[in-house]
Coordinates of C-alpha atoms and ligand atoms in Angstrom, one line a residue:
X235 CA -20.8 -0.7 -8.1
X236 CA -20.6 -4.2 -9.7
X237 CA -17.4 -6.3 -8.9
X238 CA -15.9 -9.3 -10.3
X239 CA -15.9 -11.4 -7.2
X240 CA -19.4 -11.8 -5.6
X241 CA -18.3 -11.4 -2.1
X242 CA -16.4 -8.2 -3.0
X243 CA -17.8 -5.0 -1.2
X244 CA -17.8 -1.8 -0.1
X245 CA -17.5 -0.9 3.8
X246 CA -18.7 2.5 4.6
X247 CA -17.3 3.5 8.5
X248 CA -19.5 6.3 8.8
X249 CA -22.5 4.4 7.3
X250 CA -23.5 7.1 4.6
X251 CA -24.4 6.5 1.0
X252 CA -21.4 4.5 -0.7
X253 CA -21.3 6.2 -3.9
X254 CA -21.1 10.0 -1.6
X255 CA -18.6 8.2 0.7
X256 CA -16.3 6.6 -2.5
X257 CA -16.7 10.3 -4.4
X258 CA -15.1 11.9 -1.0
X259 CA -11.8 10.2 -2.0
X260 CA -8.6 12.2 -2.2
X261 CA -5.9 9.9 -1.0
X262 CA -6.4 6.5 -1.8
X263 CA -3.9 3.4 -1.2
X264 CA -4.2 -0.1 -3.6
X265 CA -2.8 -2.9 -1.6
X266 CA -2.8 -7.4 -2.0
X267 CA -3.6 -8.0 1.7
X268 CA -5.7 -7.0 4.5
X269 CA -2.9 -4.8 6.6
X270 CA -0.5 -4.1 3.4
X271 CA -2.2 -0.1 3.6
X272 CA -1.5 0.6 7.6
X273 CA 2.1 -0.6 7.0
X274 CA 3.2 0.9 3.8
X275 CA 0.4 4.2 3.4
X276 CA 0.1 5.6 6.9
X277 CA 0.8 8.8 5.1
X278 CA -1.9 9.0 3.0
X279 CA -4.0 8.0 6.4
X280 CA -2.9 10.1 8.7
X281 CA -2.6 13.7 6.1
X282 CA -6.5 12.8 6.0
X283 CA -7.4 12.0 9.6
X284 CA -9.8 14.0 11.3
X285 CA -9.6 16.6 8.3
X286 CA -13.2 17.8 6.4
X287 CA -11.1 17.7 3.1
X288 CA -9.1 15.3 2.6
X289 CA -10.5 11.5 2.6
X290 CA -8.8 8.2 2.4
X291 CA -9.7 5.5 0.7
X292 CA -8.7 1.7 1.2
X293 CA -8.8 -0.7 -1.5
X294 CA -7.8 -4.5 -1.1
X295 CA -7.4 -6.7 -3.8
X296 CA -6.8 -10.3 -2.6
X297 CA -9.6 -12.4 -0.5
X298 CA -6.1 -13.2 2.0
X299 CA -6.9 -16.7 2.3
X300 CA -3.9 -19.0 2.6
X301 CA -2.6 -17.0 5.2
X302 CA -0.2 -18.5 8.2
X303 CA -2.4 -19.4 11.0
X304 CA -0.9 -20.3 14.7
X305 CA -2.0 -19.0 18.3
X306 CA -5.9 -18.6 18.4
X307 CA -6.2 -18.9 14.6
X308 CA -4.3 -22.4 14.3
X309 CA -7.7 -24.3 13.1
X310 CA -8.9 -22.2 11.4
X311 CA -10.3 -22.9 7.8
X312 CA -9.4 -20.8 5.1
X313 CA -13.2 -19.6 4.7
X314 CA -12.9 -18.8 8.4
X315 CA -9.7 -16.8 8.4
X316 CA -10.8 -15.1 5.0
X317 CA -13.8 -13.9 7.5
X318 CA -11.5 -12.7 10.1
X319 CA -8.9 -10.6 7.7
X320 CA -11.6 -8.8 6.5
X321 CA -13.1 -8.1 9.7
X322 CA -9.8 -6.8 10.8
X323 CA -10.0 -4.6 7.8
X324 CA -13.1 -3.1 8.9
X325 CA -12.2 -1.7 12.4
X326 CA -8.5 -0.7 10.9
X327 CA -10.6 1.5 8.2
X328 CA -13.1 2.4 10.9
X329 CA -10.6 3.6 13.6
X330 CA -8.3 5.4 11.2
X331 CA -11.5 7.2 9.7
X332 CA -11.3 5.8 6.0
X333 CA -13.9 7.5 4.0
X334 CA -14.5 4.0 2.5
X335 CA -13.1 0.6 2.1
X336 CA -12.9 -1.8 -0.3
X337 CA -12.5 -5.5 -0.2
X338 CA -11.8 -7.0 -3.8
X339 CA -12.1 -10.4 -3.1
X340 CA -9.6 -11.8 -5.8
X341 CA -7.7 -14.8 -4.8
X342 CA -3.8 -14.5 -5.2
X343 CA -3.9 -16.6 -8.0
X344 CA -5.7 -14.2 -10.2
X345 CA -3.4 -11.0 -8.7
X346 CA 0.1 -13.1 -10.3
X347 CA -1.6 -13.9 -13.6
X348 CA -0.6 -11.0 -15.9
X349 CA -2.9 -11.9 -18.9
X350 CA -5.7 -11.4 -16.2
X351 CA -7.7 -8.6 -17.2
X352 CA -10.7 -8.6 -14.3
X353 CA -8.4 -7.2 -11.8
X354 CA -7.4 -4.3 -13.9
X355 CA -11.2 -3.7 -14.1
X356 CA -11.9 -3.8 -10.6
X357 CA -9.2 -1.5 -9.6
X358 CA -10.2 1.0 -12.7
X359 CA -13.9 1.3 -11.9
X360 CA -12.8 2.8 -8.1
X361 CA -10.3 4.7 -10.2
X362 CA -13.2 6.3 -11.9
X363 CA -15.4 6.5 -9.1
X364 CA -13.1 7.9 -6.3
X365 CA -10.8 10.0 -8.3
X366 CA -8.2 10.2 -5.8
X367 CA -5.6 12.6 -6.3
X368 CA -2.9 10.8 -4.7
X369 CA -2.9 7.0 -4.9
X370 CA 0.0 4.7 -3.1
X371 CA 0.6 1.2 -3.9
X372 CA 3.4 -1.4 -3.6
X373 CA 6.9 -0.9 -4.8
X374 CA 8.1 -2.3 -7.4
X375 CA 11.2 -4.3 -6.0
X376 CA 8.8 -5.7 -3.4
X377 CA 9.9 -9.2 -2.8
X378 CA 5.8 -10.5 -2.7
X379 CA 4.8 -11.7 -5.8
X380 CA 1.4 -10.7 -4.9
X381 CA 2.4 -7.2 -3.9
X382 CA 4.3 -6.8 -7.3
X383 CA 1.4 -8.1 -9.6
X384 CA -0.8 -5.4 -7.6
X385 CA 1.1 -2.5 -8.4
X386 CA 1.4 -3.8 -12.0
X387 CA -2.2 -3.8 -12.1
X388 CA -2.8 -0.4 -10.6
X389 CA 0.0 0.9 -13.9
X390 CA -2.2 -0.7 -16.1
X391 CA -5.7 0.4 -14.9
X392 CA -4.2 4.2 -14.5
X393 CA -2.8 3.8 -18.1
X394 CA -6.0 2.7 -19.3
X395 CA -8.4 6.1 -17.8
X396 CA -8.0 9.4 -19.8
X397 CA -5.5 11.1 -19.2
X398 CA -7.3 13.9 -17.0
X399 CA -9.0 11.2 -15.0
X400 CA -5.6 10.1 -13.6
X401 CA -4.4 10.8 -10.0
X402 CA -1.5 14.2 -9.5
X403 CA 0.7 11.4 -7.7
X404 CA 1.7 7.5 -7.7
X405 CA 4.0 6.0 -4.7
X406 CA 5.4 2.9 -4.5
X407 CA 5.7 2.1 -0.6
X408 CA 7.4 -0.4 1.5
X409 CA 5.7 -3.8 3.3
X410 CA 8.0 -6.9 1.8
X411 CA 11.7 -4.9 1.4
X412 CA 12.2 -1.8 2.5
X413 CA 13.3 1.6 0.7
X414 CA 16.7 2.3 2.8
X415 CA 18.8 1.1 -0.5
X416 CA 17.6 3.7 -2.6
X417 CA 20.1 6.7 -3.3
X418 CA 18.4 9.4 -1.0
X419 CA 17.9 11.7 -4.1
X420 CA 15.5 8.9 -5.1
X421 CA 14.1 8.8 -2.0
X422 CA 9.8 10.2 -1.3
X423 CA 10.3 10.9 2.2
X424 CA 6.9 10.6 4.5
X425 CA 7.5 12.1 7.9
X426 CA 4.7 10.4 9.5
X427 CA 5.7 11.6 13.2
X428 CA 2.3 12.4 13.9
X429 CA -0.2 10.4 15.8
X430 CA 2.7 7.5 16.8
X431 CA -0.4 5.8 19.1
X432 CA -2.3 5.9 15.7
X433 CA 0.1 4.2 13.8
X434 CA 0.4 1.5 16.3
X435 CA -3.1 0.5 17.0
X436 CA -3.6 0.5 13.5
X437 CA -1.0 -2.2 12.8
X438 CA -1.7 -3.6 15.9
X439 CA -5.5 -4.7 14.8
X440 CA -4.8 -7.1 12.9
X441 CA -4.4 -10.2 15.8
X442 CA -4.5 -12.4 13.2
X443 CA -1.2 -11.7 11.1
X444 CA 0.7 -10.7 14.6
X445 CA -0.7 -13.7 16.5
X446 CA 2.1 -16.6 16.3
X447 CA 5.2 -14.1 16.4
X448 CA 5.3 -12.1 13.8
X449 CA 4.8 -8.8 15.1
X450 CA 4.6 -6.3 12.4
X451 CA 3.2 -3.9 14.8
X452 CA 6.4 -3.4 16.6
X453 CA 8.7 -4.7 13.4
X454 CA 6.9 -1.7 11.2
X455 CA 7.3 0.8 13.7
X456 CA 11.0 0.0 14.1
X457 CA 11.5 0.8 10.6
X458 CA 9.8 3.7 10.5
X459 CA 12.2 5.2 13.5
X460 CA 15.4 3.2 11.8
X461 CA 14.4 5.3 8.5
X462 CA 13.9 8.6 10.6
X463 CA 17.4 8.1 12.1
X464 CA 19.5 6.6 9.4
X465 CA 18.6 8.7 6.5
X466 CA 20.4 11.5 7.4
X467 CA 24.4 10.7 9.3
X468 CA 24.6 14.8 10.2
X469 CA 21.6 15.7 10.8
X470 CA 19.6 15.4 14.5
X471 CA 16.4 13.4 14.1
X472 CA 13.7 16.1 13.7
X473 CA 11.4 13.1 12.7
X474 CA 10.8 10.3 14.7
X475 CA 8.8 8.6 12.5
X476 CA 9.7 8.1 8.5
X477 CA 8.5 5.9 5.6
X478 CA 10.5 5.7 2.2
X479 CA 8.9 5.7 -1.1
X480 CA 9.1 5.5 -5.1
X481 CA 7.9 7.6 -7.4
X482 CA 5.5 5.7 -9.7
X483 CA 3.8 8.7 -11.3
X484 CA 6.1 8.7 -15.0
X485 CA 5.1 4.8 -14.8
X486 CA 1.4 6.2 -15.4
X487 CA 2.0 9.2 -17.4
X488 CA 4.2 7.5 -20.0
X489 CA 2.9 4.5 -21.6
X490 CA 5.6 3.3 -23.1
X491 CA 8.0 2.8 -20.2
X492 CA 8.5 -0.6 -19.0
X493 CA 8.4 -1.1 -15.1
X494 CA 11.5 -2.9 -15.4
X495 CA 13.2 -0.7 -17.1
X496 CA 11.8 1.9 -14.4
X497 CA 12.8 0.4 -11.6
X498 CA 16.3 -1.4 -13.1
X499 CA 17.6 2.3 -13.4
X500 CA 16.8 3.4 -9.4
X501 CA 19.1 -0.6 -9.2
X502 CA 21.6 1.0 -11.3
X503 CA 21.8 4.6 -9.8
X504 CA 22.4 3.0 -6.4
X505 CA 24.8 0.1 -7.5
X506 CA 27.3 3.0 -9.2
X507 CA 26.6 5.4 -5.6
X508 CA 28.3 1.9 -4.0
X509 CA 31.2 1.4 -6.6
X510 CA 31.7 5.5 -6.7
X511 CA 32.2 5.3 -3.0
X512 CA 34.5 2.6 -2.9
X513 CA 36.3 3.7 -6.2
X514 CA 36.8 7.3 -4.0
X515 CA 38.4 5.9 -1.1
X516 CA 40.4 3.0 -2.3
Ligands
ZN700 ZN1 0.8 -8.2 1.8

């Protein structure tokens, strides 16, 4: 498969043939940055882990250079801790059992620009070649301008294949703002419960990102249990372990819906739950 970046590749965990492992594809997640996929599309990671039929793929679209550094990292050059990230997205896809990943390469730069169209291509020829049935990607109301301009790419790409060569399902997932604000009858519920010690080493690979305080091991896990707690006030928690998605799928099926517009409605539904409530008990 040719790529628009040079350095963009393939990584095969299980070392066969990278067309057979990219064709094995059934769940695949689209994210900006090395770690974006273990926080926001555990789901789609752990529904395929240690199954004979169900595959994930990884696809990463920036090169994550320009990163923070600190701790062990603190002199590093960007070439360096481009090097690193993408090592770190090696063992992640290796120890959850990816059936392939890929590394894109693209600097942010290119992600943001929206007359870009070598991103788009990118992202449409592992489309084509992986056919996944379920693809998750960033939300929408993300507050990353880099995570927003990669799920506006995905839309694109997926609006461009035939219809019939599109994926059953679309999920917008959380890394940069959460999900809790949607009205719950908006709400894709993941009960990821399963595998906790999975989840945590997978976030937990990447020293890089964690190293220097942010620790988005323990902060991503936290939300998962707030999520699993606070979603429903009557309820006991049956899961311990929950992550909150959109529904992007009519963003790919109709063309002629604008993402705004999309995503200004779920805004709207929840800002006239608020005023309903407090119109009620006033
Ligand atoms: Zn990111």
């Amino acid at each position: 498969m040719r790529f628009h970046i040079d350095t963009a590749a393939i990584y095969v965990p299980d070392g066969s043939p990278m067309d057979e492992a990219v064709a094995r594809t059934t769940h695949m997640a689209i994210g900006a940055h090395q770690d974006d996929l273990e926080i926001m599309a555990y789901q789609g990671i752990v529904e395929c882990f240690g199954k004979d039929d169900k595959h994930f793929m990884g696809v990463i679209v920036t090169n994550g250079s320009g990163s923070p550094r600190d701790d062990l990292y603190a002199h590093y050059t960007d070439d360096e801790m481009q090097k690193v990230r993408r090592l770190e997205q090696k063992k992640a896809a290796f120890v959850g059992e990816y059936c392939a990943q890929a590394l894109l390469d693209f600097p942010s730069s290119a992600v943001k620009d929206g007359t870009r169209t070598d991103v788009i291509d990118d992202i449409k020829a592992l489309l084509v070649a992986a056919k996944p049935k379920i693809v998750y990607t960033h939300n929408l109301a993300d507050k990353h301008d880099t995570h927003v301009g990669v799920a506006l790419r995905l839309i694109r790409a997926l609006r461009e294949l035939p219809k019939e060569a599109r994926p059953q399902k679309l999920f917008g997932c959380e890394v940069w703002r959460n999900l809790d604000w949607l009205n719950d009858d908006d709400k894709v519920v993941f009960d990821v419960s399963a595998h906790e010690n999975l989840a945590m080493s997978l976030v937990g690979i990447f020293d890089s990102q964690i190293a220097g305080g942010k620790r988005y091991d323990i902060a991503t896990m936290g939300r998962r249990r707030a999520n699993a707690t606070y979603f429903a006030s009557h309820a006991t928690d049956v899961a311990t372990s929950v992550i909150f998605a959109v529904d992007l799928a009519p963003l790919m099926e109709n063309e002629a819906l604008d993402p705004r517009d999309y995503v200004a409605a779920f805004i709207d539904r929840f800002a006239r739950d608020v005023a309903g409530r407090i119109a009620k008990l006033s």
